[in-house]
Short mmCIF file of C-alpha atoms and ligand atoms in Angstrom, two decimals:
data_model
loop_
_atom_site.label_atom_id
_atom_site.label_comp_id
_atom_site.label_asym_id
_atom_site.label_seq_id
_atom_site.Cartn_x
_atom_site.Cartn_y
_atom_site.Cartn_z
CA UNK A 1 0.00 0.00 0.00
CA UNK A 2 2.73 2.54 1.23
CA UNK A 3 4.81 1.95 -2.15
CA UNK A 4 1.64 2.51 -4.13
CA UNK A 5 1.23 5.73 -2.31
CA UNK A 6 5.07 6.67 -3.14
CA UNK A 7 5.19 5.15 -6.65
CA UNK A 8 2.58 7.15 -7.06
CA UNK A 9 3.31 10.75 -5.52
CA UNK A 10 6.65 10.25 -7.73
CA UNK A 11 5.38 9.55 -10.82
CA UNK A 12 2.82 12.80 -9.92
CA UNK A 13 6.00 15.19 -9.23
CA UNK A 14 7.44 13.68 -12.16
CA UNK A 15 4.52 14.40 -14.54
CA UNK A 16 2.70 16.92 -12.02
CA UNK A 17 -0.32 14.02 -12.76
CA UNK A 18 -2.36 12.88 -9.88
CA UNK A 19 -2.34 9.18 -8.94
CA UNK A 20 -5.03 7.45 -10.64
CA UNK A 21 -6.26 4.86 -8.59
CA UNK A 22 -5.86 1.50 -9.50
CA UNK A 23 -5.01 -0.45 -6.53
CA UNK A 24 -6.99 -2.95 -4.04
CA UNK A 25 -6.08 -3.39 -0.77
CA UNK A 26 -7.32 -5.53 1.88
CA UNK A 27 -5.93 -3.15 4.74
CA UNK A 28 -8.40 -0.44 3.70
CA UNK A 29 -11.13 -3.08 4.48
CA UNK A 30 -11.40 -3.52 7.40
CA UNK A 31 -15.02 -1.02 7.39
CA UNK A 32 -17.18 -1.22 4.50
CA UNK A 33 -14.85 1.43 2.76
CA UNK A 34 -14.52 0.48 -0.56
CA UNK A 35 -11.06 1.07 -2.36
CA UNK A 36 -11.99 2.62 -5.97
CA UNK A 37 -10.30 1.31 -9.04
CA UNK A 38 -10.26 3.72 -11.57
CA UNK A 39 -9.88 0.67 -14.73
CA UNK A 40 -13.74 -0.44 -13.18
CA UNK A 41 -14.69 3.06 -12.93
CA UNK A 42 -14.06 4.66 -16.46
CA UNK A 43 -16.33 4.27 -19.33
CA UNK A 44 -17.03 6.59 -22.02
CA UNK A 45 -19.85 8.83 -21.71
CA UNK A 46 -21.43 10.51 -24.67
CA UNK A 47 -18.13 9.81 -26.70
CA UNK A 48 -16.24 11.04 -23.56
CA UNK A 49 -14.24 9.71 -21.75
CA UNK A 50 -15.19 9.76 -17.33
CA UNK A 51 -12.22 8.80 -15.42
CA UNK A 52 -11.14 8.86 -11.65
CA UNK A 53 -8.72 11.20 -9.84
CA UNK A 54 -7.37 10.46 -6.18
CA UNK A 55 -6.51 13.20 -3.77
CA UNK A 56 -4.70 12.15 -0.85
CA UNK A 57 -2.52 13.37 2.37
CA UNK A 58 -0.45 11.71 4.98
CA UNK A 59 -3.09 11.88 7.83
CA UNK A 60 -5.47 8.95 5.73
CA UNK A 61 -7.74 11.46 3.82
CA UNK A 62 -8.67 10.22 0.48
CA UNK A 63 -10.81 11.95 -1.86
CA UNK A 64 -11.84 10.45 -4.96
CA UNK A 65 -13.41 12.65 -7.89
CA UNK A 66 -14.57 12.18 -11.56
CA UNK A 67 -14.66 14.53 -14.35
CA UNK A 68 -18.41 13.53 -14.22
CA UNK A 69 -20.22 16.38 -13.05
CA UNK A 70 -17.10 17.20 -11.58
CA UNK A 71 -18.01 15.01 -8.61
CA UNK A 72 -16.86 13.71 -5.54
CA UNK A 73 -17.13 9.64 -6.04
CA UNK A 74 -15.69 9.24 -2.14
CA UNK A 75 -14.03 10.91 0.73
CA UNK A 76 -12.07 8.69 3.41
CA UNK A 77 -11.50 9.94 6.74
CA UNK A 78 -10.27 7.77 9.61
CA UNK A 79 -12.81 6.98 12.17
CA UNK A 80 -12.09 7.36 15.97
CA UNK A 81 -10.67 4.14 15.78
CA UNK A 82 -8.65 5.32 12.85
CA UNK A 83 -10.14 2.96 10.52
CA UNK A 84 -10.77 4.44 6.76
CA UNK A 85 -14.58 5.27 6.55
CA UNK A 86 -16.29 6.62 3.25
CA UNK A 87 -18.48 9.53 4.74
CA UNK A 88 -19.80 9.84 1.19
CA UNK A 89 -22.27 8.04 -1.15
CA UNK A 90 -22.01 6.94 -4.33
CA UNK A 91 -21.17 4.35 -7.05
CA UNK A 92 -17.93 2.28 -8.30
CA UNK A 93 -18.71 2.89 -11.92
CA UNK A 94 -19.10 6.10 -13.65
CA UNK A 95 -22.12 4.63 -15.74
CA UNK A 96 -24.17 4.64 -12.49
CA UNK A 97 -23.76 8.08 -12.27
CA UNK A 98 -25.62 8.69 -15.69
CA UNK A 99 -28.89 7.92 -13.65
CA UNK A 100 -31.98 10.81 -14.99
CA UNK A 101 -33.84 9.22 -11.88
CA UNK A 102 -30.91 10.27 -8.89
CA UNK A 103 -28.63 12.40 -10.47
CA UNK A 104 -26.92 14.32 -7.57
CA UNK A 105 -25.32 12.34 -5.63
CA UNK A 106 -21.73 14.00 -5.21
CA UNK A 107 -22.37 16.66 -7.91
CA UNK A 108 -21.53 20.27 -8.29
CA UNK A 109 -24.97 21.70 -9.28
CA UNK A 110 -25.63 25.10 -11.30
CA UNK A 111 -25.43 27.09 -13.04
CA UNK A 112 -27.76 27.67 -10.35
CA UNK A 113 -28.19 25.30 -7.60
CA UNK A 114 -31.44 24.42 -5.78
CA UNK A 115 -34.79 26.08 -6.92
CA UNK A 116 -36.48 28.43 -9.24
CA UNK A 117 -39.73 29.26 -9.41
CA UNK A 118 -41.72 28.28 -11.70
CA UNK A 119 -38.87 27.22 -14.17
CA UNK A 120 -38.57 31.68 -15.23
CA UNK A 121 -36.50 34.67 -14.31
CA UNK A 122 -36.19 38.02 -15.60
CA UNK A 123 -32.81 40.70 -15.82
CA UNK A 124 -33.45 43.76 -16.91
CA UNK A 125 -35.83 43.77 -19.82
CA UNK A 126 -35.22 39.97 -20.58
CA UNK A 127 -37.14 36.94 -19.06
CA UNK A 128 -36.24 33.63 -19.26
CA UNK A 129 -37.75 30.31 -19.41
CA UNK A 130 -36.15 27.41 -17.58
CA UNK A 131 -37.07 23.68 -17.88
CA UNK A 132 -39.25 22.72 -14.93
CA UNK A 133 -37.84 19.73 -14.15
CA UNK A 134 -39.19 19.51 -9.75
CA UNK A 135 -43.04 20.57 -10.42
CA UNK A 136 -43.13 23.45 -11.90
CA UNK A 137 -39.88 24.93 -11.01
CA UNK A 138 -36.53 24.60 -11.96
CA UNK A 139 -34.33 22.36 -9.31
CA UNK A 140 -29.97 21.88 -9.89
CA UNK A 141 -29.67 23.71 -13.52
CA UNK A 142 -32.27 21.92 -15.00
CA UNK A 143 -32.50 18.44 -16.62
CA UNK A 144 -29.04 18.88 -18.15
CA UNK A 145 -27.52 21.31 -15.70
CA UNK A 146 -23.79 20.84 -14.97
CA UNK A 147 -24.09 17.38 -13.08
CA UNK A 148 -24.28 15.56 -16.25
CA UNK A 149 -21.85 17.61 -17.83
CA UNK A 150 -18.20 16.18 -19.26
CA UNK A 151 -15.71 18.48 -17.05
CA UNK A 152 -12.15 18.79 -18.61
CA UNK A 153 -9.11 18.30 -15.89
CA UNK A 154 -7.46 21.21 -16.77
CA UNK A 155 -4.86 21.46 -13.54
CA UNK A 156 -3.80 18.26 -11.56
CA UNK A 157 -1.24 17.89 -8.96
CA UNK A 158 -1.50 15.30 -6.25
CA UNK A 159 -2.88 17.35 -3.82
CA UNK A 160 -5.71 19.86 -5.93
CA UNK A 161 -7.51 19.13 -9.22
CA UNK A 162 -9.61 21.90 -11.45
CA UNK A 163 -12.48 20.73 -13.48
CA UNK A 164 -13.36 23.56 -16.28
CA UNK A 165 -16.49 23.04 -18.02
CA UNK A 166 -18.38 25.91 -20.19
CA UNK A 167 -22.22 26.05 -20.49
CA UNK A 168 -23.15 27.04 -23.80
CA UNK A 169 -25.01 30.01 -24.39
CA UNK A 170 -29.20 29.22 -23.66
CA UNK A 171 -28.31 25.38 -22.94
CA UNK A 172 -31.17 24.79 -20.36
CA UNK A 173 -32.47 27.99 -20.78
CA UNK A 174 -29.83 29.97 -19.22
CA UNK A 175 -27.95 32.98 -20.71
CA UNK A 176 -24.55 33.25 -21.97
CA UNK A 177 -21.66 31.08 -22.05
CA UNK A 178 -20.95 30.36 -18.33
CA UNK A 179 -17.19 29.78 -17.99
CA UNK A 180 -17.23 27.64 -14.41
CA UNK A 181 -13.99 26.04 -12.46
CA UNK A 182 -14.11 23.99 -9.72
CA UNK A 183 -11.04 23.45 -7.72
CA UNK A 184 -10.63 21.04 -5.02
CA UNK A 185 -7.90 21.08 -2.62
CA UNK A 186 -7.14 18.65 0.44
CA UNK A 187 -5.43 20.20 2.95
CA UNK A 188 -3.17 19.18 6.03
CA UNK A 189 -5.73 18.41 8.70
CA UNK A 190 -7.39 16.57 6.94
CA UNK A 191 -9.25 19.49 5.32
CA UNK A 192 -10.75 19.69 1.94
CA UNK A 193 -11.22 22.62 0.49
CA UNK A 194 -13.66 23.90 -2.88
CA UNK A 195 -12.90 27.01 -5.02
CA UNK A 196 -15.60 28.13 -7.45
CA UNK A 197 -15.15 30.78 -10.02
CA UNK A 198 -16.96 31.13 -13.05
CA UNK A 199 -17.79 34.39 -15.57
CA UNK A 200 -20.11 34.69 -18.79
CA UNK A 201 -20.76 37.08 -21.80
CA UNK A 202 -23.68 37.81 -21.21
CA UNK A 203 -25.43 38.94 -18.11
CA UNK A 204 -26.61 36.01 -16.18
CA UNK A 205 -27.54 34.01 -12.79
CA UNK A 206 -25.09 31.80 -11.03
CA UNK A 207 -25.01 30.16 -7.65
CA UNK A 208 -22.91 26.49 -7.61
CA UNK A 209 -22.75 24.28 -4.80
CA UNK A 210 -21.48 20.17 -4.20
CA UNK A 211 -24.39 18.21 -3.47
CA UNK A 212 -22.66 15.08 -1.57
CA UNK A 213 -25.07 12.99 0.06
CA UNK A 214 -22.82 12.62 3.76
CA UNK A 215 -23.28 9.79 6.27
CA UNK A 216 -20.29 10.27 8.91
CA UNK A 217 -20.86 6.63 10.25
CA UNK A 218 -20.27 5.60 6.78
CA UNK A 219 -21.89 4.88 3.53
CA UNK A 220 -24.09 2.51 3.59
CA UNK A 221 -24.12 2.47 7.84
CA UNK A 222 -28.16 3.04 8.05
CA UNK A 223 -29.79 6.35 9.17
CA UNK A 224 -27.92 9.82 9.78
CA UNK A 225 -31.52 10.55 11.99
CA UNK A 226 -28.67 9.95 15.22
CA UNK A 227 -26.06 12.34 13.79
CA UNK A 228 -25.39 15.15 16.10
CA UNK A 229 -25.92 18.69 14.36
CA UNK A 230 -24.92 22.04 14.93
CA UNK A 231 -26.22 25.09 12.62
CA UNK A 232 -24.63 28.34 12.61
CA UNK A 233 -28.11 29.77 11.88
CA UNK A 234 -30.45 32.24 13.82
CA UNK A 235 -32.76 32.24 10.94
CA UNK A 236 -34.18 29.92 8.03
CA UNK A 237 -35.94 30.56 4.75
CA UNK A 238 -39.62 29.01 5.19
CA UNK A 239 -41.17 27.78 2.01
CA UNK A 240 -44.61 27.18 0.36
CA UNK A 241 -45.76 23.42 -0.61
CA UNK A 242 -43.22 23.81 -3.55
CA UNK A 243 -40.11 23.98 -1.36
CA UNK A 244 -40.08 27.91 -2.85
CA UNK A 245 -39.19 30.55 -0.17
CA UNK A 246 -41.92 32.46 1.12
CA UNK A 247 -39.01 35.64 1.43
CA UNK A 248 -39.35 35.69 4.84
CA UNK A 249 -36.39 35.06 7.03
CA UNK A 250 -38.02 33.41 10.19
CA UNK A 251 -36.19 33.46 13.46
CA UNK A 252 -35.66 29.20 13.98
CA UNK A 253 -36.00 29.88 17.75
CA UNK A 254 -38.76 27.60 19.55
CA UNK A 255 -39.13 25.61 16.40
CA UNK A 256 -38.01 22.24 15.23
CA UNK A 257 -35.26 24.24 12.69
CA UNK A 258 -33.27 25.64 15.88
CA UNK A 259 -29.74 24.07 15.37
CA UNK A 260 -28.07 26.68 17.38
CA UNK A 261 -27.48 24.54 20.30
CA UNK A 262 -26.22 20.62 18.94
CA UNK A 263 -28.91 18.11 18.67
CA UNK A 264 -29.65 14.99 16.73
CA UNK A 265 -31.42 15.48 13.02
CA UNK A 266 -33.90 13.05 14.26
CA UNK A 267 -34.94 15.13 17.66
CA UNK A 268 -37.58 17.15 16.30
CA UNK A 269 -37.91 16.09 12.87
CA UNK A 270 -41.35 14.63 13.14
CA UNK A 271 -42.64 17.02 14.90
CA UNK A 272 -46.67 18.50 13.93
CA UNK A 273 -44.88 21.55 11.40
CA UNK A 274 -46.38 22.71 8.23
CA UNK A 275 -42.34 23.48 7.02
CA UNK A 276 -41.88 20.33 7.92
CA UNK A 277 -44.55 18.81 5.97
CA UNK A 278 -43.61 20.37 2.83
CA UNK A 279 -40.28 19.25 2.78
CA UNK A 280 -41.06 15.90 4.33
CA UNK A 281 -38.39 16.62 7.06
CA UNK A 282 -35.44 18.96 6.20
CA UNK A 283 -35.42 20.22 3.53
CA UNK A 284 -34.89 24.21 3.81
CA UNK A 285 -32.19 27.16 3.54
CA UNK A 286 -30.61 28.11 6.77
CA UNK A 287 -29.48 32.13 6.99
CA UNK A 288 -26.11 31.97 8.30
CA UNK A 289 -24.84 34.61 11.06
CA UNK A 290 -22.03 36.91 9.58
CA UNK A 291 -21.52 37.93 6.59
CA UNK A 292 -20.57 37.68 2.90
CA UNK A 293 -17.44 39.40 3.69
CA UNK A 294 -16.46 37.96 6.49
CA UNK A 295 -13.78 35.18 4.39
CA UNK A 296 -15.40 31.69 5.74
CA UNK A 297 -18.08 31.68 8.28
CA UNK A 298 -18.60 28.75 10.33
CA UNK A 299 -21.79 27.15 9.29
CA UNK A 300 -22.34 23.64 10.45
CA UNK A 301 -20.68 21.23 12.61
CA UNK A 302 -21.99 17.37 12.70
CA UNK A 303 -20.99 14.65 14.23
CA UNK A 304 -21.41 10.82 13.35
CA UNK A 305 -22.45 9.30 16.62
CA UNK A 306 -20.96 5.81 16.01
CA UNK A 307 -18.10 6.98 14.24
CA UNK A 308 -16.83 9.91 15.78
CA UNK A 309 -16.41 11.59 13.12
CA UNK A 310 -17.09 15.05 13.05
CA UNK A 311 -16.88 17.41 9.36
CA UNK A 312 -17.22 21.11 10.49
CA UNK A 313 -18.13 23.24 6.99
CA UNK A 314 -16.55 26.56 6.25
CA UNK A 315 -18.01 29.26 3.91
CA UNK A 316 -17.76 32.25 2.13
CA UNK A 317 -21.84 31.74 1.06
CA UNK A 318 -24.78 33.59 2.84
CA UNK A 319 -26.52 30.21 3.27
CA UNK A 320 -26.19 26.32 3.58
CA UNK A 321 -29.51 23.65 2.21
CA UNK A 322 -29.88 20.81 4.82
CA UNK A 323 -31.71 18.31 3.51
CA UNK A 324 -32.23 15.28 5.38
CA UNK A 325 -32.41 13.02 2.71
CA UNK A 326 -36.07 12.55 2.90
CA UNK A 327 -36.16 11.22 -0.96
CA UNK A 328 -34.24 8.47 -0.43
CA UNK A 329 -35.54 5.48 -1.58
CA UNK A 330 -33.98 2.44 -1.88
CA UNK A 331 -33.35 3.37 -5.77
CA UNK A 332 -29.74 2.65 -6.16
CA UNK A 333 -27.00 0.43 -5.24
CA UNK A 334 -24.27 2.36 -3.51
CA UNK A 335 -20.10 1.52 -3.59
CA UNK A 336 -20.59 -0.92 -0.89
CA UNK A 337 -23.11 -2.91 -2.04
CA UNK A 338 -25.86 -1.22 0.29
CA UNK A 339 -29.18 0.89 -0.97
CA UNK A 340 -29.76 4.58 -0.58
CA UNK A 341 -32.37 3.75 1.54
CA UNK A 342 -34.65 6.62 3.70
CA UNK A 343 -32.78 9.03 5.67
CA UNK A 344 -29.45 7.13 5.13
CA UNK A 345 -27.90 10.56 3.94
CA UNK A 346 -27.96 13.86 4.34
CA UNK A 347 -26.69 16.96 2.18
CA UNK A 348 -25.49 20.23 3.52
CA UNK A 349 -25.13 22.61 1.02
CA UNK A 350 -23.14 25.92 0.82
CA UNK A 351 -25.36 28.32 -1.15
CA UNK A 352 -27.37 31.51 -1.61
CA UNK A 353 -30.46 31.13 -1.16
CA UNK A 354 -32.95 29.33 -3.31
CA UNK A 355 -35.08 31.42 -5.38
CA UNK A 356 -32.72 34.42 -5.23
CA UNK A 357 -33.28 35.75 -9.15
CA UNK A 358 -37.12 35.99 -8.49
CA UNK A 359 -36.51 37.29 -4.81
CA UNK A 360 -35.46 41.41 -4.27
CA UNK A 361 -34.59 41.09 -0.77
CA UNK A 362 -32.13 37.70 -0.91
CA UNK A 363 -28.56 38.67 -1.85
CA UNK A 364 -28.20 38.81 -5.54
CA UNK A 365 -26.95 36.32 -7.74
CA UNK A 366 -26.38 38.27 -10.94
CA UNK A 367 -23.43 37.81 -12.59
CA UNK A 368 -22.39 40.47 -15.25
CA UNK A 369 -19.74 40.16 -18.30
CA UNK A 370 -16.37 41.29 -16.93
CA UNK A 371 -16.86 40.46 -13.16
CA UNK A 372 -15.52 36.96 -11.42
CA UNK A 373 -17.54 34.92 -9.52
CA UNK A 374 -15.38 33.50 -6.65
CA UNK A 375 -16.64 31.96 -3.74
CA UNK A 376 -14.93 28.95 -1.41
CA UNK A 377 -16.04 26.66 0.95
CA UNK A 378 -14.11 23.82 3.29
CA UNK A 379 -15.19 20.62 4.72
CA UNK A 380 -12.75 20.08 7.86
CA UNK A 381 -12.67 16.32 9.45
CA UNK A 382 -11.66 15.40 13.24
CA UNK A 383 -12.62 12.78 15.39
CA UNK A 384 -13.95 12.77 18.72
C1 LIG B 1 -33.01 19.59 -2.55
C2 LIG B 1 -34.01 18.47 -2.39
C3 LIG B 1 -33.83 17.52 -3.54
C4 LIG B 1 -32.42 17.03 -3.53
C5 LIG B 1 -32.17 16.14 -4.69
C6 LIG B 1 -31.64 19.01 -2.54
O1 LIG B 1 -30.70 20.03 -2.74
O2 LIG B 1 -33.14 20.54 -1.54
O3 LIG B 1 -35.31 18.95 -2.41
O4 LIG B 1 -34.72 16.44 -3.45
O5 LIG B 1 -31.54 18.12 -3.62
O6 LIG B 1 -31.04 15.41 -4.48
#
């Protein structure tokens, strides 16, 4: 195992390439943490070719990625008994990934992440139509949004990889030709860390997130309703029946959405609550305290209870989406063999807020020719 690792950090400074995966271990199994091998993984995709990129440091993070959506495939992180877990879902094989049914899992979304209503916007004098593809909005970019986009690897090293990928002028509705890079970056501490920038030729709305589906006890390890949660949030976005914000920005105080104090995602979450209801548990923007401009707010800190794991989330975003999985279905088969059954996941999103083109007082998400969209966010692992 430790010569892979070597073998392949040399060959990486020697051709600045990061180490593909292609090796099996039995140490790494002693969880249900799978091992990837990117020769299984890879197929071509719409006459493209998906592949698999590893990301690794010296304190047993591993973070595996595909040009897929420019996804994150896994992320190990040693448990309190420093045993490699995989703390997120998905598949062994790209192909899985091409999936109209569950497309997120592990997925930047955008142009613009989460929902618009009713599928239109307007800027200026122009409106646009969107495909409603969640009712009659607009959810992730659309049908064909950037999670079933071909990313090109345009920068790897063995310890950060850039996807690039360039939405065509009107593809899904949207305007201009969106220029968007992903970066991700692991970090000593077992830190990982995502840059976003992206800029356009024509005005236009942008607001990209990762949608990993988490479960800190590890993939496949049955509900996250135990995990301990912590939300650096006063105040939430309530919604209508669509999961569209009302525009108010309710105080979460006395109600099942205060996370300011730790408790479990399962305390209150079936509680008698007409927000509750519509998003069939979580399912709803939190407002978090500080600012824009304040370089990375805390915003959540959650702990798996049976793991010890804990993944505090860092942002430079005005909000974060928790959604407790309540979709899950028992649809697909995961990387260890296990369905994504109810409430085995849940997502935590870095964001602004849902709805923001349609909505004057949420912070804007305009984006004009000439200006760079730049915003970061970093998932930090410990133990405990
Ligand atoms: C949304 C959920 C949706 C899920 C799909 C989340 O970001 O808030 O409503 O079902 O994405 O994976």
């Amino acid at each position: 195992m430790k010569r892979n690792i070597l073998l392949c950090l040399s060959l990486a400074a020697v051709w600045n390439f990061a180490c593909q995966s292609g090796h099996n271990t039995t140490q790494e199994q002693k969880s249900d943490t799978v091992t990837l091998d990117s020769t299984a993984f890879t197929s071509d995709i719409n006459g493209k070719t998906v592949t698999l990129y590893t990301l690794k440091n010296e304190q047993g993070m591993t973070v595996y990625l595909t040009n897929f959506g420019a996804r994150i495939v896994g992320l190990h992180v040693p448990n309190k008994e420093g045993i490699p877990t995989d703390v997120v879902l998905g598949f062994t094989k790209a192909s899985a990934y091409h999936n109209p049914e569950e497309p997120y899992f592990g997925t930047i979304v955008g142009p613009f992440g989460n929902r618009i209503a009713k599928g239109t916007f307007s800027l200026g004098e122009n409106t646009y139509k969107l495909p409603q593809n969640n009712g009659v909005n607009t959810l992730h970019g659309g049908f064909e949004g950037v999670h079933f986009a071909i990313w090109e690897a345009t920068t790897i090293t063995p310890r950060a990889i850039t996807f690039a990928y360039t939405l065509p002028d009107e593809k899904e509705g949207f305007p201009g030709n969106i220029a968007m890079e992903v970066t991700y970056s692991i970090l000593p501490d077992n830190k990982l860390q995502i840059d976003y920038k992206a800029h356009t030729d024509k005005e236009t709305i942008i607001n990209l997130t990762n949608h990993a589906y988490f479960n800190l006890n590890g993939e496949g390890s049955g509900t996250i309703l135990n995990h301990e949660l912590q939300l650096f949030a006063d105040h939430y976005t309530p919604v209508d029946s669509t999961l569209i914000p009302t525009g108010e920005l309710a105080s979460v105080q006395g109600s099942p959405f205060d996370f300011t104090a730790t408790k479990t995602i399962g305390q209150d979450i079936e509680a008698e609550n007409t927000q509750l209801q519509y998003g069939k548990g979580y399912d709803h923007n939190f407002v978090l305290n500080g600012t824009r401009l304040n370089d990375l707010n805390h915003a959540a800190r959650i702990k798996g209870e049976q793991s010890g794991i804990i993944m505090d989330i860092f942002t430079q975003e005005p909000g974060i989406q928790f959604y407790s999985g309540n979709f899950m279905a028992d649809k697909v088969t995961l990387k260890n063999g296990k369905t994504d059954s109810f409430r085995t996941g849940f997502c935590l999103e870095p964001q602004n807020f849902p709805d923001a083109p349609n909505q004057p007082n949420f912070p804007s998400s305009r984006l004009k020719p000439g200006e760079i969209y730049k915003t970061k966010s970093v998932y930090a692992f410990s133990v405990q």
